[in-house]
Coordinates of C-alpha atoms and ligand atoms in Angstrom, one line a residue:
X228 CA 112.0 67.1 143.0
X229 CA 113.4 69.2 140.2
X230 CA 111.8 72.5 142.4
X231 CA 113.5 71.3 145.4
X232 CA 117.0 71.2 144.2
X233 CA 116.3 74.5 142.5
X234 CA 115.6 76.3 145.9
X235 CA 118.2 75.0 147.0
X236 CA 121.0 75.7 145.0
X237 CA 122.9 79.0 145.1
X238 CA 122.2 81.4 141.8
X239 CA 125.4 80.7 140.2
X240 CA 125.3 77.0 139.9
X241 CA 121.6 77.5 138.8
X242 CA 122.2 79.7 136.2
X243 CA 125.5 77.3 135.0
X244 CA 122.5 74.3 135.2
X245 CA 120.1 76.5 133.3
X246 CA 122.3 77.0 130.2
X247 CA 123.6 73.6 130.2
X248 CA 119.5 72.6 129.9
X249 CA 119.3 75.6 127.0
X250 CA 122.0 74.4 125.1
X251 CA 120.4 70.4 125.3
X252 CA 117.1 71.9 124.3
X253 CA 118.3 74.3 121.5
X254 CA 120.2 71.5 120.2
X255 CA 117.4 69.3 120.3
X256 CA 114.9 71.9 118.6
X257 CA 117.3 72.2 116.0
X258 CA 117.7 69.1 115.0
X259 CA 113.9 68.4 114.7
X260 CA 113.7 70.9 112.3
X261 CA 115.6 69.9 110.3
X262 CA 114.8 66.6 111.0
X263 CA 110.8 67.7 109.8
X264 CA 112.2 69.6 106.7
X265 CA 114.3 66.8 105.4
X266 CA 112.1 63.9 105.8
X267 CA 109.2 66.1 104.2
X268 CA 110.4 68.6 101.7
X269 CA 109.5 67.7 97.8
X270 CA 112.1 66.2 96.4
X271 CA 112.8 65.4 92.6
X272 CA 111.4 62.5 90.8
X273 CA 108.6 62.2 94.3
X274 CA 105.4 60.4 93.6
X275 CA 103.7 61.5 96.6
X276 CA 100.8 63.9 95.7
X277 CA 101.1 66.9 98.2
X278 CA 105.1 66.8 97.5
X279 CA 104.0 66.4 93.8
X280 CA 101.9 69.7 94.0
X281 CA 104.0 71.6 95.0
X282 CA 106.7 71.0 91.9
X283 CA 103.7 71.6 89.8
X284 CA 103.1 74.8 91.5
X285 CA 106.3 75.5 91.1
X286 CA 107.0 75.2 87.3
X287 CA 103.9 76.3 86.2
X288 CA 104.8 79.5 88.2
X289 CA 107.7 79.8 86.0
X290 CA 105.9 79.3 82.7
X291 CA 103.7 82.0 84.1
X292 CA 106.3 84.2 84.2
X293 CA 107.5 83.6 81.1
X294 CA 104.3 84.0 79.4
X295 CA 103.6 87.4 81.2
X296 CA 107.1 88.9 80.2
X297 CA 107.1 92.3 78.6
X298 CA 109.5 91.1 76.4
X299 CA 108.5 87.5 75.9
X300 CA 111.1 85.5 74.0
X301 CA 109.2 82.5 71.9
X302 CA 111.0 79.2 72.8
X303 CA 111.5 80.2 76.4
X304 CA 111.4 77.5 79.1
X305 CA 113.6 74.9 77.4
X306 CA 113.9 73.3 80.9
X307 CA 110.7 73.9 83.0
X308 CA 108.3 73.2 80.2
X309 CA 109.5 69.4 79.7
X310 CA 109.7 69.6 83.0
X311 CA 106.2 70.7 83.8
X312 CA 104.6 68.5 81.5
X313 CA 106.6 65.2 82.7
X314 CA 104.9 66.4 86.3
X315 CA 101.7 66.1 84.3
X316 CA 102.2 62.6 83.6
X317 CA 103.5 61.7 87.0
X318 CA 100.4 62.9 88.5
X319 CA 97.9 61.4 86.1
X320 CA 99.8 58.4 85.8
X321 CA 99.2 58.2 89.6
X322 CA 95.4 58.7 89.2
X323 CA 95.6 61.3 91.9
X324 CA 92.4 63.7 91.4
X325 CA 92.2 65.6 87.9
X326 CA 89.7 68.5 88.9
X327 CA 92.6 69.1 91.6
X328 CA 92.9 73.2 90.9
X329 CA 96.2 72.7 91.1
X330 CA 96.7 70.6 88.7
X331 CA 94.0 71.7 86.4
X332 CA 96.4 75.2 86.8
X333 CA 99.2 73.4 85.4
X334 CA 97.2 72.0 82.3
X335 CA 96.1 75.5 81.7
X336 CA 99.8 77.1 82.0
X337 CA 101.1 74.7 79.2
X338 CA 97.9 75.0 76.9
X339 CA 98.5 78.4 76.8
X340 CA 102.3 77.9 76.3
X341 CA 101.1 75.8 73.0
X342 CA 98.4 78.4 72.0
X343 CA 101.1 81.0 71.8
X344 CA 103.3 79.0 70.2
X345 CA 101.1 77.5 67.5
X346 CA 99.5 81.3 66.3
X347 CA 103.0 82.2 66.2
X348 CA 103.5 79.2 63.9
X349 CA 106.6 78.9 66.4
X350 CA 108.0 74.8 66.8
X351 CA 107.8 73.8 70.4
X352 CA 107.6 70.1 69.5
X353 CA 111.2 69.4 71.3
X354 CA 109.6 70.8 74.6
X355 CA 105.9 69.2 74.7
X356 CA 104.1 66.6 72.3
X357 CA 101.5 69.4 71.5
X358 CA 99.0 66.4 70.2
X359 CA 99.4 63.9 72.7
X360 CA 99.1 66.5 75.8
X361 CA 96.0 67.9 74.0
X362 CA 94.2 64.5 73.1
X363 CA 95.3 63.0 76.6
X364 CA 95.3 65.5 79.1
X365 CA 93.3 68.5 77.9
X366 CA 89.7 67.6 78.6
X367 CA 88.7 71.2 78.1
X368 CA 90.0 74.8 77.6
X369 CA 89.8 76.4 80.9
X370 CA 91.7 79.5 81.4
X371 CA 92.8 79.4 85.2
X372 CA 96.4 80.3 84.1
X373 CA 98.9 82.1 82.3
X374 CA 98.9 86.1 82.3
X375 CA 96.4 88.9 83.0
X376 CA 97.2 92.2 81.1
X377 CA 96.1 95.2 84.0
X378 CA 95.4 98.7 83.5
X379 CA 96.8 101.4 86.0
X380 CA 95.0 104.5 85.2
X381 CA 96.1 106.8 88.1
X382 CA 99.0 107.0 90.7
X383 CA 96.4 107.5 93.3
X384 CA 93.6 105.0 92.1
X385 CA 94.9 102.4 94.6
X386 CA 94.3 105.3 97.6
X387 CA 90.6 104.9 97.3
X388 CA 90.3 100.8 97.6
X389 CA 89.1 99.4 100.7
X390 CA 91.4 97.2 101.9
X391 CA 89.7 93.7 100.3
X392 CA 89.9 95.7 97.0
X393 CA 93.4 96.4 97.6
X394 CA 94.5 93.1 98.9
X395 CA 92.3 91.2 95.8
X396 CA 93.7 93.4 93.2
X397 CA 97.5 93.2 94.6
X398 CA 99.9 91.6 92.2
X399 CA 104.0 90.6 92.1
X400 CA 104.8 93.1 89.3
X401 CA 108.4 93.3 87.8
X402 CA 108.3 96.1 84.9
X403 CA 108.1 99.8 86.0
X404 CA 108.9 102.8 84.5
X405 CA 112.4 104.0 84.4
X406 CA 111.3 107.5 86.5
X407 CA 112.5 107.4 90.1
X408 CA 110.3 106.3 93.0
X409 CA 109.7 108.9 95.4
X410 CA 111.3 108.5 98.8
X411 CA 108.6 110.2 100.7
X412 CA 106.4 107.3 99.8
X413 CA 108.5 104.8 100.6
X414 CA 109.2 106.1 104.4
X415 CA 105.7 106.0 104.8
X416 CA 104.9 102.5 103.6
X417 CA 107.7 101.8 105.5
X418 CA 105.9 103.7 108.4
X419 CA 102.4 102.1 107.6
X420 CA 104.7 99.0 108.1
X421 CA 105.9 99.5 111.7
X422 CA 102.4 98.9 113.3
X423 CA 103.2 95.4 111.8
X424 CA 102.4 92.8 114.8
X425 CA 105.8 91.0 116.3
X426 CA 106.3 88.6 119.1
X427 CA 106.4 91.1 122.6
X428 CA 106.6 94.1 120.2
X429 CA 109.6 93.1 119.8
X430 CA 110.1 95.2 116.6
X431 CA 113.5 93.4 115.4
X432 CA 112.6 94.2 111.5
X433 CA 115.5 96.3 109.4
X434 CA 114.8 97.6 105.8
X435 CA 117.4 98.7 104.0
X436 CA 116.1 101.2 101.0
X437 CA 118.8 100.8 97.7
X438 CA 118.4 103.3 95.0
X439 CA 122.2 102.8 93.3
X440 CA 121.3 101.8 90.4
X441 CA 125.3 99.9 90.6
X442 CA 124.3 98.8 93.9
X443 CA 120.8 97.4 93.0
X444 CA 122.4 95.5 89.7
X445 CA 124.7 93.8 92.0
X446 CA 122.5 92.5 95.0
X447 CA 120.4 91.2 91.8
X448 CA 123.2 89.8 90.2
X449 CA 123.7 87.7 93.3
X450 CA 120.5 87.4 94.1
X451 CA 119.5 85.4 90.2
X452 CA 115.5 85.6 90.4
X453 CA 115.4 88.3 88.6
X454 CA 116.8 87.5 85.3
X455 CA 115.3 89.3 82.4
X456 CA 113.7 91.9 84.0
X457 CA 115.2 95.7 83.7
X458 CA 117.0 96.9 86.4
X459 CA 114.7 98.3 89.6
X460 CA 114.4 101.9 89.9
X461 CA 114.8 100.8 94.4
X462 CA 114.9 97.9 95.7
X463 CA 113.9 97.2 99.2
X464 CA 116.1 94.7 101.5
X465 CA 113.8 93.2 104.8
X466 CA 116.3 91.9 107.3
X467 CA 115.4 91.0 111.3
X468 CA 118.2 91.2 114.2
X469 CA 118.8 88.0 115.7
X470 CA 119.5 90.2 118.8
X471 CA 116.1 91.1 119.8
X472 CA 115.2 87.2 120.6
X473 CA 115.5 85.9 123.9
X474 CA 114.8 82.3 123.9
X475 CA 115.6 79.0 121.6
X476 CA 111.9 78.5 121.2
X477 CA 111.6 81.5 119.1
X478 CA 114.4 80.2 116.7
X479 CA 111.8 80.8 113.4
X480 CA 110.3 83.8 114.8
X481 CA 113.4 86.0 113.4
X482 CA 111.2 84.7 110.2
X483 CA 107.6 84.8 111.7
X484 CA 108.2 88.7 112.6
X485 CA 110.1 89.7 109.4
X486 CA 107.6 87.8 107.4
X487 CA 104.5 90.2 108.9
X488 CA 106.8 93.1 108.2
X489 CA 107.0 92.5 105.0
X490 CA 103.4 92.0 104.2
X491 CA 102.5 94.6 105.5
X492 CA 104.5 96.6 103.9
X493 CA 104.2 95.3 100.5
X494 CA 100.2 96.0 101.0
X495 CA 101.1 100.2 101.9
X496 CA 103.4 100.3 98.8
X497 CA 100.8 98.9 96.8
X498 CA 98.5 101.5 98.9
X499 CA 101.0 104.5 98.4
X500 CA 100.6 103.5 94.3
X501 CA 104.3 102.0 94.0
X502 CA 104.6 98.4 92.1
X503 CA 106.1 96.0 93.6
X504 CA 107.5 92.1 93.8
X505 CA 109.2 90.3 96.8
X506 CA 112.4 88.7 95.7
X507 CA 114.1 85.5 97.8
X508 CA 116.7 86.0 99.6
X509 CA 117.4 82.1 99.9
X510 CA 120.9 82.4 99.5
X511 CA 123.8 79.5 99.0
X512 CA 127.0 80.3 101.3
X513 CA 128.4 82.2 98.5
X514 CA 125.9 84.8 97.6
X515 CA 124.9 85.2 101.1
X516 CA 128.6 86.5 102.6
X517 CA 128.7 88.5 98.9
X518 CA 125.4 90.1 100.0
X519 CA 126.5 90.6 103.5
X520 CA 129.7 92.9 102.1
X521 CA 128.2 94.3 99.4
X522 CA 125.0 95.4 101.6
X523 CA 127.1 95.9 105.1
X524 CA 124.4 93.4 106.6
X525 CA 125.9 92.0 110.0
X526 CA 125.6 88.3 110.9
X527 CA 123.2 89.1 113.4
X528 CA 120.9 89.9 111.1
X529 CA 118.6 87.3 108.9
X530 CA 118.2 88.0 105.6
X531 CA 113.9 87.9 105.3
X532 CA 113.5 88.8 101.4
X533 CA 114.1 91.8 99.1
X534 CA 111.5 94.1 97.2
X535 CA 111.7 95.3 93.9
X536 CA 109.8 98.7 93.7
X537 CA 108.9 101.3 91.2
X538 CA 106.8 103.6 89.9
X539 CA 103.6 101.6 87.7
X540 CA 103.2 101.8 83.6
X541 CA 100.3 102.0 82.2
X542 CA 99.4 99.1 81.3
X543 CA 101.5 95.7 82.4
X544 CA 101.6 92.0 82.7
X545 CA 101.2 89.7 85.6
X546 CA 101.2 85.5 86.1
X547 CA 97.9 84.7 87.0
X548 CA 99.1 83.1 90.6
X549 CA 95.7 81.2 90.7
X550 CA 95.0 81.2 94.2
X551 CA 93.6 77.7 96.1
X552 CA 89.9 78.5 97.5
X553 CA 89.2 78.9 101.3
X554 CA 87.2 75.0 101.2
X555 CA 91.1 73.9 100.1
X556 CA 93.1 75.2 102.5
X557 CA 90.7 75.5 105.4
X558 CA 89.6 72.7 108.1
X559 CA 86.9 73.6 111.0
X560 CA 88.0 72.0 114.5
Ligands
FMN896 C1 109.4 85.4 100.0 C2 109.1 85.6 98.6 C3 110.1 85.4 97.6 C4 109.9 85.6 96.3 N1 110.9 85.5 95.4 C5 110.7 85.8 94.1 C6 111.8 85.8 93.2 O1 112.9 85.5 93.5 N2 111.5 86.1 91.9 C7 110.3 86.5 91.4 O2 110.1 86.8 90.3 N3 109.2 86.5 92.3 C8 109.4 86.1 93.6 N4 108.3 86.2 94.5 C9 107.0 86.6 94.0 C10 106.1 85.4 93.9 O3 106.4 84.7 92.8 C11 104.6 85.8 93.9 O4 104.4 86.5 95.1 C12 103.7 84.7 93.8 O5 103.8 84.0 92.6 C13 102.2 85.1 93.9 O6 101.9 86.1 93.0 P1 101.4 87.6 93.3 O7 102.4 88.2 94.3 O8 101.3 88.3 92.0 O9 100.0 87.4 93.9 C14 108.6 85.9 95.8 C15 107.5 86.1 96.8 C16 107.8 85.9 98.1 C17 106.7 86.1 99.1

């Protein structure tokens, strides 16, 4: 039926009809997003497990950090330690599974929070009953959490890893040296970065390369998840142009594409021997016009994420980032 009317109407009219049925469906696919989003994302004070998980993940990420900062302040995390460890009792209190990693993670985060502490002879008892998470929640000491301490010998040690070697040993790191990165190496990680995969080789993937040290303070400033940290010797931004997509269905592929970019490209700095750690660009109203003018990003393009890159010290910290296993996040159809 639909056919028949098509053939017959004159291409005008169609077109006029075609748009019409894009704006319905557009509309439509919108609105379940964000339909899907709201009715599942974890909110505060949920009791359901998965939703649950993923708050643990997140705070004991942020203890993680804490714990692997090059200058570590004792006392830190006056709000995501109580936090954390209320999680704790949410989820036992729930009887959800305690040899979850996950959650095992957590428990490991906070006993080394308290381990710290305690041979420090540093009072924490306002933030965590040291005693009663200990007697009830600590079964043993394992040690899936907290900081590693890594060694980077040579600039060009990370040339000579096959790739699982460099993928495995790959970590978010956030202290460099002071000395300036070398531009040559960033164009080609940028290159290496290009034969990135993207829907129709469409390519719509922008990166801006910042090395104002004014300019960089700013955008971080704005951005706020970098706190702490000194300022970045460069500091990448990863934007895709809205313009290169041709249909409503490929609404989240301005993020699918950008996101392979940026992958990719964080493996070839870590293969051209540059540090690095992807910074959100999840932005409120505010920050995101403030970003726009201070970085001259157009609205066609979507912010994807920044990078902070420099040049590696010798030795450094990283959070753990305990990783699930294949079994967990795996199902054969
Ligand atoms: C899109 C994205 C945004 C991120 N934002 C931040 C951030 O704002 N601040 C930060 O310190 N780390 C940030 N990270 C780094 C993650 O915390 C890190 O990748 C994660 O904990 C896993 O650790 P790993 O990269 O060392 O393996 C971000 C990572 C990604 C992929």
């Amino acid at each position: 039926m639909y056919d028949k009317v098509k053939n017959r109407l004159p291409y005008p009219v169609l077109d006029k009809l075609k748009a019409v049925r894009n704006y319905g469906r557009s509309v439509y696919l919108f609105r379940k997003d964000k339909q899907r989003f709201l009715k599942n994302f974890s909110r505060k004070n949920t009791v359901e497990e998965e939703q649950l998980k993923a708050r643990l993940l997140f705070y004991s990420h942020s203890v993680e950090k804490g714990l692997s900062r090059e200058n570590l302040r004792y006392g830190f995390g006056k709000t995501v330690v109580p936090e954390l460890y209320d999680l704790v009792k949410i989820y036992h209190s729930q009887e959800y599974n305690p040899y979850n990693v996950v959650y095992l993670n957590a428990l490991s985060v906070l006993n080394q929070y308290i381990n710290l502490h305690q041979a420090r002879g540093y009072d924490i008892e306002s933030l965590i009953d040291t005693e009663e998470f200990i007697t009830t929640y600590l079964s043993y000491d394992f040690k899936i959490g907290g900081m590693n301490e890594v060694r980077c010998e040579t600039v060009n040690e990370k040339k000579i890893k096959n790739f699982k070697e460099l993928a495995l040993g790959r970590s978010s790191v956030r202290d460099y040296q002071e000395s300036a990165v070398d531009v040559k190496k960033i164009n080609e990680a940028i290159e290496i970065a290009t034969k990135s995969p993207s829907v129709c080789n469409r390519q719509s993937t922008r990166v801006r390369v910042i090395r104002n040290q004014s300019v960089i303070e700013q955008a971080l400033r704005i951005q706020g998840g970098f706190n702490g940290y000194s300022c970045p010797p460069c500091l990448l931004l990863i934007t895709t142009d809205t313009r290169y997509f041709i249909d409503v269905t490929e609404r989240n592929q301005v993020y699918v594409d950008g996101g392979l970019f940026a992958m990719s490209l964080l493996y070839a700095l870590e293969y051209e021997g540059l540090a690095a750690c992807a910074l959100n660009t999840m932005f409120d109203p505010k920050k995101e016009a403030a970003t726009r003018q201070l970085l001259a990003v157009s609205e066609a393009e979507n912010f994807i994420m920044y990078m902070t890159v420099g040049n590696f010290k010798k030795e450094y910290k990283v959070p753990k980032s305990h990783r699930l296993s294949v079994d967990e996040i795996t199902t054969y159809i």
